[in-house]
XYZ file of N, CA and C in Angstrom:
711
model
N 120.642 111.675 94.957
C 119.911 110.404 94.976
C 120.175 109.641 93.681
N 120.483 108.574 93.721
C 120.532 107.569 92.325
C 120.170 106.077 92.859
N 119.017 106.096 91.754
C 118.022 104.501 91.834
C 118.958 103.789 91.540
N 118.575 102.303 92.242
C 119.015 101.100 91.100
C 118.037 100.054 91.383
N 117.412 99.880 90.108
C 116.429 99.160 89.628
C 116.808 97.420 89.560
N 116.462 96.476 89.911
C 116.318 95.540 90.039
C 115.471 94.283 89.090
N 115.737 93.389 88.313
C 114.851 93.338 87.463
C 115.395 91.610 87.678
N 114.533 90.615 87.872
C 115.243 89.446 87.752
C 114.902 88.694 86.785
N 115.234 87.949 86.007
C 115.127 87.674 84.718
C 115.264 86.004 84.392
N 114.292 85.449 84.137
C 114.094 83.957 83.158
C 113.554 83.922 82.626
N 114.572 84.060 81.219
C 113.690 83.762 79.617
C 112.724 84.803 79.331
N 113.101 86.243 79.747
C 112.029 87.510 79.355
C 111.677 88.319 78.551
N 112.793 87.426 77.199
C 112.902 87.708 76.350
C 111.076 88.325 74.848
N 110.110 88.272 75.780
C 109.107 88.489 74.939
C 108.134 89.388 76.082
N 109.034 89.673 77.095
C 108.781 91.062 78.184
C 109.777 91.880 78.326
N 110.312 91.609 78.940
C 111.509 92.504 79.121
C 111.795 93.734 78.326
N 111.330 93.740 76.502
C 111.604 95.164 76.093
C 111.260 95.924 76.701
N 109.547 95.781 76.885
C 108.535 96.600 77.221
C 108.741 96.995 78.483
N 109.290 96.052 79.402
C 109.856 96.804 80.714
C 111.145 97.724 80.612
N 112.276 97.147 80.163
C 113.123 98.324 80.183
C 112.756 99.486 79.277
N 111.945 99.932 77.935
C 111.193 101.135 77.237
C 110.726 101.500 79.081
N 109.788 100.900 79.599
C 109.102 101.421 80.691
C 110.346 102.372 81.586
N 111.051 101.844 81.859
C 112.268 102.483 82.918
C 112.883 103.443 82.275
N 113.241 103.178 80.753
C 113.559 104.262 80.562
C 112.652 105.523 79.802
N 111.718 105.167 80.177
C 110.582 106.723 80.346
C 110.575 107.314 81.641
N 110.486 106.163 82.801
C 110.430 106.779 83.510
C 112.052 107.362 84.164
N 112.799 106.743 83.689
C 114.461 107.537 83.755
C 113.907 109.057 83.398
N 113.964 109.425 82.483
C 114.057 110.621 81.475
C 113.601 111.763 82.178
N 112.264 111.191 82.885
C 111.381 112.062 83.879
C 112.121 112.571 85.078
N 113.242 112.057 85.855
C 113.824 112.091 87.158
C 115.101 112.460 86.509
N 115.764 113.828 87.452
C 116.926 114.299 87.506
C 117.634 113.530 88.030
N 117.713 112.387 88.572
C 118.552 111.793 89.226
C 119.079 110.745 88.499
N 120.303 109.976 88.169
C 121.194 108.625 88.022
C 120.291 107.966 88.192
N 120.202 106.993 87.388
C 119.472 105.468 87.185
C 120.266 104.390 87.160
N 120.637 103.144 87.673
C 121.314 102.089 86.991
C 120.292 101.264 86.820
N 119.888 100.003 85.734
C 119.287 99.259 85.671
C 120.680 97.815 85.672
N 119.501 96.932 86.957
C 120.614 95.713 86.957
C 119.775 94.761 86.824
N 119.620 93.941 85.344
C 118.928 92.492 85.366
C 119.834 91.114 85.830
N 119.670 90.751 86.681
C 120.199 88.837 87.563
C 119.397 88.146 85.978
N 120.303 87.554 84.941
C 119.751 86.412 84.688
C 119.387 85.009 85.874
N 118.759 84.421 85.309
C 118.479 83.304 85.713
C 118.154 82.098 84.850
N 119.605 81.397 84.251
C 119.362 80.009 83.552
C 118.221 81.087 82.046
N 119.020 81.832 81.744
C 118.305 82.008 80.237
C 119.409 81.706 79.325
N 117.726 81.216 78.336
C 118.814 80.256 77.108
C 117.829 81.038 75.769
N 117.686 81.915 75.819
C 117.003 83.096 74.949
C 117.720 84.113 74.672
N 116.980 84.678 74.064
C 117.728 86.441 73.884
C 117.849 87.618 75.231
N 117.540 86.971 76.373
C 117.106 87.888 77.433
C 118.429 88.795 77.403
N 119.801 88.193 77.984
C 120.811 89.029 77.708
C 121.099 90.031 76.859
N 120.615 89.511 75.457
C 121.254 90.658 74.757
C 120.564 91.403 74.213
N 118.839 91.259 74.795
C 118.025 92.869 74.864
C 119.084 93.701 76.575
N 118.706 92.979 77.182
C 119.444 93.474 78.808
C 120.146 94.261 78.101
N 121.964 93.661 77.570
C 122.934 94.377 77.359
C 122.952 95.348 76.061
N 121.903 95.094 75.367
C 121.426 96.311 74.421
C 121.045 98.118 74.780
N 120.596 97.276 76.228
C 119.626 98.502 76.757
C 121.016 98.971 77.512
N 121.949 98.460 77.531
C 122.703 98.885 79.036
C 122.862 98.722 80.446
N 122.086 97.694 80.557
C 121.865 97.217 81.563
C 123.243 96.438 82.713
N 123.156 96.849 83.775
C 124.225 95.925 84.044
C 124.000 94.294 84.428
N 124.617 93.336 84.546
C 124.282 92.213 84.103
C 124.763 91.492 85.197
N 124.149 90.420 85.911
C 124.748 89.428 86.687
C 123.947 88.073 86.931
N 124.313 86.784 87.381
C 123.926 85.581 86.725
C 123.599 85.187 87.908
N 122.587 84.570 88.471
C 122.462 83.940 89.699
C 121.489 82.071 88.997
N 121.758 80.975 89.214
C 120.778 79.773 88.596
C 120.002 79.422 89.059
N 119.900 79.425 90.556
C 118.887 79.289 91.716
C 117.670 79.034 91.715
N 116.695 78.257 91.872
C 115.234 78.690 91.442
C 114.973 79.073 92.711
N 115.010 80.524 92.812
C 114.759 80.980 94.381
C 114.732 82.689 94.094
N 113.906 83.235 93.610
C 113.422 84.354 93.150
C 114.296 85.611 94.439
N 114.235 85.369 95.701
C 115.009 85.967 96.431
C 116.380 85.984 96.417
N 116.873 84.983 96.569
C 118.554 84.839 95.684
C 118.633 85.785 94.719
N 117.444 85.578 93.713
C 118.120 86.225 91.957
C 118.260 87.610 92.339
N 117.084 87.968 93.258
C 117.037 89.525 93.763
C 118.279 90.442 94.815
N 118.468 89.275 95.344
C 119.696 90.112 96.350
C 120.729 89.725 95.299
N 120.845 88.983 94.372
C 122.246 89.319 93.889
C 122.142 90.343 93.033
N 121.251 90.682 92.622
C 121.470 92.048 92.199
C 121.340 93.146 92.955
N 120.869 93.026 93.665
C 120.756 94.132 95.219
C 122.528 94.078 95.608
N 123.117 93.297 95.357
C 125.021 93.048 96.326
C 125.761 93.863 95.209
N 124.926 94.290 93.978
C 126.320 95.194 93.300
C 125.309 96.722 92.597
N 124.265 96.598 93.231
C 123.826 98.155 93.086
C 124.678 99.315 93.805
N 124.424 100.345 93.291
C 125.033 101.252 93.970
C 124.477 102.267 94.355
N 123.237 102.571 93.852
C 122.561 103.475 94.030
C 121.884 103.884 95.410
N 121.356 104.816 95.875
C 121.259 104.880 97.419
C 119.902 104.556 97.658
N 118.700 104.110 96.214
C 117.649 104.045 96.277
C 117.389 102.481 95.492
N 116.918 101.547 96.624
C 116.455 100.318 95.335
C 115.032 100.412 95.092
N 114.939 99.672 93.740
C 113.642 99.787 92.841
C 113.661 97.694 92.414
N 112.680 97.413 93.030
C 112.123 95.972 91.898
C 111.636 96.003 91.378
N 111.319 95.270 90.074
C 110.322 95.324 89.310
C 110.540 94.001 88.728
N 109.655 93.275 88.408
C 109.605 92.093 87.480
C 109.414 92.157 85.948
N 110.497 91.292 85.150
C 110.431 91.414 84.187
C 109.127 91.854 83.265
N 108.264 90.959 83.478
C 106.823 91.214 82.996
C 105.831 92.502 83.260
N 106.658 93.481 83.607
C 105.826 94.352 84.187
C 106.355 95.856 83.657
N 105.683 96.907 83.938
C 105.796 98.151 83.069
C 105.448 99.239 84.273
N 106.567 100.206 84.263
C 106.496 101.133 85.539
C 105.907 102.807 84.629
N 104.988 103.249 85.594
C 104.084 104.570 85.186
C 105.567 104.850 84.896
N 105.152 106.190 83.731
C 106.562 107.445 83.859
C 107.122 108.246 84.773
N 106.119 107.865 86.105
C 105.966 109.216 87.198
C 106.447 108.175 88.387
N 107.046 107.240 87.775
C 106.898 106.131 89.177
C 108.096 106.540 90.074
N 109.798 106.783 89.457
C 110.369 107.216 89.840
C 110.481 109.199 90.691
N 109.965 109.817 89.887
C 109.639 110.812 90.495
C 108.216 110.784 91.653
N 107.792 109.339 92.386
C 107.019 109.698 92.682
C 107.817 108.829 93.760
N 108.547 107.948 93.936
C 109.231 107.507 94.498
C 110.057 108.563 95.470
N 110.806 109.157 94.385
C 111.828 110.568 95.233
C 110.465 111.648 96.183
N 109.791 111.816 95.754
C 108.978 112.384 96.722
C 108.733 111.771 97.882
N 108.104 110.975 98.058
C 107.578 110.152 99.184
C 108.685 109.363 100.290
N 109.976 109.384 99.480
C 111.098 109.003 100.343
C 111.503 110.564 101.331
N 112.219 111.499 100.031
C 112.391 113.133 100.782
C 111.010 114.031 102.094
N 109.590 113.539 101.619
C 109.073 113.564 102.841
C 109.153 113.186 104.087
N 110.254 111.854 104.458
C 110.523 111.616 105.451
C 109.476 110.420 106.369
N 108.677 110.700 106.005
C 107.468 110.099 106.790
C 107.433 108.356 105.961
N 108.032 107.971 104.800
C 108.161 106.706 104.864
C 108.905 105.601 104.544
N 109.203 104.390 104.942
C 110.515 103.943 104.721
C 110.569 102.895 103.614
N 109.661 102.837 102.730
C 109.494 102.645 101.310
C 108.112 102.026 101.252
N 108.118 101.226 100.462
C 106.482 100.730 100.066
C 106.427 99.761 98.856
N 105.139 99.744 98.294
C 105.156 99.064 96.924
C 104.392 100.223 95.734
N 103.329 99.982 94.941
C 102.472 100.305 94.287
C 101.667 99.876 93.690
N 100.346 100.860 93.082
C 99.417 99.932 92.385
C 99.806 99.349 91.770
N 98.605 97.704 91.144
C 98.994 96.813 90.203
C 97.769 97.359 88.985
N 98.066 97.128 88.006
C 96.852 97.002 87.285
C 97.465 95.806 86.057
N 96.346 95.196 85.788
C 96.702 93.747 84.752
C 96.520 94.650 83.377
N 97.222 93.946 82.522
C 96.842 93.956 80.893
C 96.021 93.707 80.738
N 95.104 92.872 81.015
C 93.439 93.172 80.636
C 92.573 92.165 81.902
N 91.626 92.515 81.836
C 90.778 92.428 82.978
C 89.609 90.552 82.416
N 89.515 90.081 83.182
C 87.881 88.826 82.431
C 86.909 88.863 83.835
N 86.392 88.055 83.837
C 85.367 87.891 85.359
C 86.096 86.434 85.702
N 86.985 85.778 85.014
C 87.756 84.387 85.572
C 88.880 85.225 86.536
N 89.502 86.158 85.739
C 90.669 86.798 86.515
C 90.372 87.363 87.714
N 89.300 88.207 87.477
C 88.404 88.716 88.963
C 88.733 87.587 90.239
N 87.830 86.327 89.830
C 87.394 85.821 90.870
C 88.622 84.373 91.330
N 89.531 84.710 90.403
C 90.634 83.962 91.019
C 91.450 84.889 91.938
N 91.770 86.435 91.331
C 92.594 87.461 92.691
C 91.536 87.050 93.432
N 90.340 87.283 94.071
C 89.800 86.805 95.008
C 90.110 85.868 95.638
N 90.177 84.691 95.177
C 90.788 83.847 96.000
C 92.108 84.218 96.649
N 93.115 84.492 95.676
C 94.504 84.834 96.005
C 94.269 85.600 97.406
N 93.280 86.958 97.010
C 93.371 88.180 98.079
C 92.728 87.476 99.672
N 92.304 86.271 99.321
C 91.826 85.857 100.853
C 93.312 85.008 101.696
N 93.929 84.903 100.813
C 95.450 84.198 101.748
C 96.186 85.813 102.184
N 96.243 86.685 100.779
C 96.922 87.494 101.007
C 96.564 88.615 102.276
N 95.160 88.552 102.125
C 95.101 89.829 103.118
C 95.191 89.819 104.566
N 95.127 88.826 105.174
C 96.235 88.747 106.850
C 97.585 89.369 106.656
N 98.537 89.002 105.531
C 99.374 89.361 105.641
C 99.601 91.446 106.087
N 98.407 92.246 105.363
C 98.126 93.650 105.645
C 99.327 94.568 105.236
N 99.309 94.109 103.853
C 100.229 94.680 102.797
C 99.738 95.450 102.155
N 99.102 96.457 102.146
C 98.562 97.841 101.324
C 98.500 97.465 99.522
N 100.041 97.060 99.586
C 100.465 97.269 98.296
C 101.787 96.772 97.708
N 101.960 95.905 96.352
C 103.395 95.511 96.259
C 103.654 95.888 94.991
N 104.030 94.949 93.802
C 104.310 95.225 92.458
C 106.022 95.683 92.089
N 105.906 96.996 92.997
C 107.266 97.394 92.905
C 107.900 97.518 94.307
N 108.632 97.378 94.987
C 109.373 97.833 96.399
C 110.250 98.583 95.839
N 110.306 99.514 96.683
C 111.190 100.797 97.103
C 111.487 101.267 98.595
N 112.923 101.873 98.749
C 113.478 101.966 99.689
C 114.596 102.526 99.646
N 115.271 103.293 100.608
C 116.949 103.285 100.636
C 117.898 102.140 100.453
N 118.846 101.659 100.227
C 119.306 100.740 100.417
C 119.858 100.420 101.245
N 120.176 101.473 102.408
C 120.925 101.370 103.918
C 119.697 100.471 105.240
N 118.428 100.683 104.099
C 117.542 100.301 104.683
C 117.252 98.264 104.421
N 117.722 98.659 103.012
C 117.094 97.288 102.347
C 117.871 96.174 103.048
N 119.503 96.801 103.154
C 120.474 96.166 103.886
C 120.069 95.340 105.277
N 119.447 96.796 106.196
C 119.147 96.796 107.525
C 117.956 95.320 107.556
N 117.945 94.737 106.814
C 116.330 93.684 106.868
C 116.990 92.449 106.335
N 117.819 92.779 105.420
C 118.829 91.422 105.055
C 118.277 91.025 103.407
N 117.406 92.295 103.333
C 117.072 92.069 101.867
C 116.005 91.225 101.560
N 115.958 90.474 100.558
C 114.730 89.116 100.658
C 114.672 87.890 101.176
N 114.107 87.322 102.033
C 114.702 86.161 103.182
C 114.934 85.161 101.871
N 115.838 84.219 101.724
C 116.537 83.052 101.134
C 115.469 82.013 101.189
N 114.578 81.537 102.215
C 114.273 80.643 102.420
C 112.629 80.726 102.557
N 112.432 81.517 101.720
C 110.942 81.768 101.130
C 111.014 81.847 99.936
N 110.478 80.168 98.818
C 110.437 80.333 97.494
C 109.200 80.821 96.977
N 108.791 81.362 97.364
C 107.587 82.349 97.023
C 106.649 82.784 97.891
N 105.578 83.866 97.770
C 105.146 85.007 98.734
C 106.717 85.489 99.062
N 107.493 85.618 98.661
C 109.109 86.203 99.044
C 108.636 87.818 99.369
N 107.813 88.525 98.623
C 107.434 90.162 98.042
C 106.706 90.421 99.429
N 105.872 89.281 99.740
C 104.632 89.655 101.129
C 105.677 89.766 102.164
N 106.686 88.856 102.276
C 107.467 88.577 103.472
C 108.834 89.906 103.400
N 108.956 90.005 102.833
C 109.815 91.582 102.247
C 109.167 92.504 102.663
N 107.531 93.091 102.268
C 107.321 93.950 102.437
C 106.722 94.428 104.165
N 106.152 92.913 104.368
C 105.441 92.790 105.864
C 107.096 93.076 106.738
N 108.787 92.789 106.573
C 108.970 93.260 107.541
C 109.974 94.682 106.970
N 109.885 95.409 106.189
C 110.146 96.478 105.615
C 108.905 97.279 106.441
N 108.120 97.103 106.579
C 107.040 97.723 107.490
C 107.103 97.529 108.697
N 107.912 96.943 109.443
C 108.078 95.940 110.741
C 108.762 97.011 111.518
N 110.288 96.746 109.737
C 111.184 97.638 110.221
C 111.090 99.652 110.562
N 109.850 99.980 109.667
C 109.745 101.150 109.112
C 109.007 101.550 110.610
N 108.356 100.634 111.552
C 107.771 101.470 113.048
C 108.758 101.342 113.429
N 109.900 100.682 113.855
C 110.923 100.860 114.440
C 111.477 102.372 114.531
N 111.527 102.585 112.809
C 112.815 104.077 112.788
C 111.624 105.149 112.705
N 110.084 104.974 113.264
C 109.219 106.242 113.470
C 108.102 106.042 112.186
N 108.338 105.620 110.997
C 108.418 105.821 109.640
C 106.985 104.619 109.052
N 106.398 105.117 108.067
C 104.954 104.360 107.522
C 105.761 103.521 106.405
N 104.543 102.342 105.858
C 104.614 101.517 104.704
C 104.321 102.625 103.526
N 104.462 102.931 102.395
C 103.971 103.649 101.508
C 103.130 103.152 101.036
N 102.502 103.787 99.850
C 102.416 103.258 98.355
C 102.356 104.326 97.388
N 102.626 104.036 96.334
C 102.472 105.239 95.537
C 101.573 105.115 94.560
N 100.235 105.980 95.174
C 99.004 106.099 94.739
C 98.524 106.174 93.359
N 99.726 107.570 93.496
C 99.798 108.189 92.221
C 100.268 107.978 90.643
N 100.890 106.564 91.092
C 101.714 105.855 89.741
C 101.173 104.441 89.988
N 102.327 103.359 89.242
C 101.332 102.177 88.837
C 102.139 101.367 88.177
N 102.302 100.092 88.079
C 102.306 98.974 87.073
C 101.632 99.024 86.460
N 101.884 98.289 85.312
C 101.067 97.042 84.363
C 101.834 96.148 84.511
N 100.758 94.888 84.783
C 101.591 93.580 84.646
C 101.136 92.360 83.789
N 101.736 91.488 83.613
C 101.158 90.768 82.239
C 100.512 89.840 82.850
N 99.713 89.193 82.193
C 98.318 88.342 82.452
C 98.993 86.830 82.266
N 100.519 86.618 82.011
C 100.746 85.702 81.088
C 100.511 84.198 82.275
N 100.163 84.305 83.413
C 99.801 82.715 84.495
C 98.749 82.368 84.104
N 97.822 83.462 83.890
C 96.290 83.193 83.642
C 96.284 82.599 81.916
N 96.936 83.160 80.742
C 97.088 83.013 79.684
C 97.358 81.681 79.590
N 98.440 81.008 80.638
C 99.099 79.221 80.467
C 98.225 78.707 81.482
N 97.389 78.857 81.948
C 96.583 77.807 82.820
C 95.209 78.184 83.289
N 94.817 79.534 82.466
C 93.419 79.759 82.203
C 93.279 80.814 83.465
N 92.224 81.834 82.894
C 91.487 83.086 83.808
C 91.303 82.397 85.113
N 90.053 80.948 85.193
C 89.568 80.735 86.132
C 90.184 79.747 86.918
N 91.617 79.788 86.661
C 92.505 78.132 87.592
C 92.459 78.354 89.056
N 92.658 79.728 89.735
C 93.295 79.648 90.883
C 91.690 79.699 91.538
N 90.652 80.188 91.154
C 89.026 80.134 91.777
C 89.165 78.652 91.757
N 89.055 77.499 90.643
C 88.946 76.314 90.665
C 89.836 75.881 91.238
N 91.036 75.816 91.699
C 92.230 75.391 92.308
C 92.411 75.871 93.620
N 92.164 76.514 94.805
C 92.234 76.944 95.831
C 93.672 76.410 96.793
N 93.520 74.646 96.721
C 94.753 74.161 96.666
C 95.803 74.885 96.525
N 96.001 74.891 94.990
C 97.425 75.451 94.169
C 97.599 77.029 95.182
N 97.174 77.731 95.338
C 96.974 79.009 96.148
C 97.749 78.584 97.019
N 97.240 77.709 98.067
C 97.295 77.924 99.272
C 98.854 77.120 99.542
N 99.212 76.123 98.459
C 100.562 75.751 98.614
C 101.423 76.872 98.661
N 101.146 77.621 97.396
C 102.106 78.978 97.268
C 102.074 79.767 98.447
N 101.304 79.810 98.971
C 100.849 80.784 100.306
C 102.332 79.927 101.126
N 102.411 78.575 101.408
C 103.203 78.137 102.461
C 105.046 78.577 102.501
N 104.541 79.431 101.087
C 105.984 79.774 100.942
C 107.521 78.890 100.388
N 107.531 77.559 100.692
C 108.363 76.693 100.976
C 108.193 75.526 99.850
N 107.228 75.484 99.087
C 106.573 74.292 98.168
C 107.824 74.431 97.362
N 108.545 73.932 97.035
C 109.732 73.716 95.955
C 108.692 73.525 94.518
N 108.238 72.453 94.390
C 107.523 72.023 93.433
C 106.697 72.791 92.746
N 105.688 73.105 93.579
C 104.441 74.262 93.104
C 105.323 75.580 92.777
N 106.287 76.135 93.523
C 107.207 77.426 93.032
C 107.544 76.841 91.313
N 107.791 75.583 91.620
C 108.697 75.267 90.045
C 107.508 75.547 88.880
N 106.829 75.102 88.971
C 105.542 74.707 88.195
C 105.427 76.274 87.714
N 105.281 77.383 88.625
C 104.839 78.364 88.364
C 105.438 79.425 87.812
N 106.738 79.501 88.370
C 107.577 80.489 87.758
C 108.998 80.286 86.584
N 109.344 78.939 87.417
C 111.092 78.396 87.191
C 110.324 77.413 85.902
N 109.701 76.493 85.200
C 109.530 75.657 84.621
C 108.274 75.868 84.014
N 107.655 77.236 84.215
C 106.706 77.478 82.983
C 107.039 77.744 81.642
N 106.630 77.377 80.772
C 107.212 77.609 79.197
C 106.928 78.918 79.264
N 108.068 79.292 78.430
C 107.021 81.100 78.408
C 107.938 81.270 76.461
């Protein structure tokens, strides 16, 4: 078995250490080959040359289309296992060995995992609330990270193109679609975990998306060019 980790990258240059330190703890832990592959995207920072510090393999996609940045690094992995993770984010040490378990059981055809934030307020609370009332029709257990075979990731076409955001819900809802097909459950892995950074709430406050319901529900439509821009592609960071 050998992972390949997925990491898509704009301007992550004041995350990104802390995620690749993260991968490679949890490398160290797993007998198995690791590749880490960060997709820049339009960085005009140091992101590259922490990436190529760490070893990372490297490829450029400009797109503001978070699914693009992801399958192009998904088109030169090699590994028989893919791993996402977002720059801003930090994988348990056990995440990969908890991964190889739950795949070799057989019983599932990948999944996501817990999230937990860098720090918690009662604004942050009650804005996921809001979020979690678009999100939960969708009946996604769990995201943060996706995992899978890649014969599998293939079999789905990877991340649909034409969803500039909720891209992860629409990935994982038919990765689960696909997973009754071949007999096989959604995962999650209980037992491990993200951290992810607080930094949306940090540029536009704990309580925006409770006061904003709007802004939510554009993102929900998937397709908002604009509101995607605002949020991910054209935030200062």
């Amino acid at each position: 078995m050998k992972f390949s980790i997925l990491i898509p990258a704009h301007n992550e240059e004041f995350f990104i250490q802390k995620c690749l330190d993260a991968v490679d703890k949890a490398r160290t832990r797993s007998k198995h080959e690791v590749e880490v592959i960060v997709c820049l995207n339009r960085c005009t920072d140091g992101t590259e040359k922490l990436a190529r510090e760490f070893g990372a393999k490297i490829v450029k996609e400009d797109a503001k289309n978070l699914s693009k940045i992801r399958n192009t690094a998904a088109k030169v992995a090699t590994g028989d296992v893919i791993v996402t993770i977002d720059a801003d984010s930090q994988m348990s040490e056990n995440t990969l060995t908890e991964i190889e378990r739950l795949l070799l059981i057989g019983k599932y055809i990948g999944g996501g995992t817990k999230i937990k934030t860098e720090r918690v307020s009662l604004g942050i609370i009650c804005s996921t609330l809001v979020i979690a009332r678009y999100a939960l029709p969708w009946k996604i257990p769990s995201a943060g990270i996706f995992w899978c075979y890649k014969k599998d990731f293939d079999a789905i076409g990877g991340f649909n193109e034409k969803m500039l955001s909720i891209e992860d819900l629409d990935f994982a809802k038919r990765l689960k679609e696909y997973g009754k097909s071949q007999g096989k459950k959604y995962g999650t892995l209980w037992k491990s975990h993200i951290i992810t950074s607080c930094r949306k709430f940090d540029k536009f406050g704990d309580w925006y998306f409770f006061k904003n319901p709007k802004v939510v529900r554009a993102l929900f439509q998937g397709t908002d060019q604009e509101s995607t821009n605002r949020f991910y592609y054209e935030m200062k960071r």
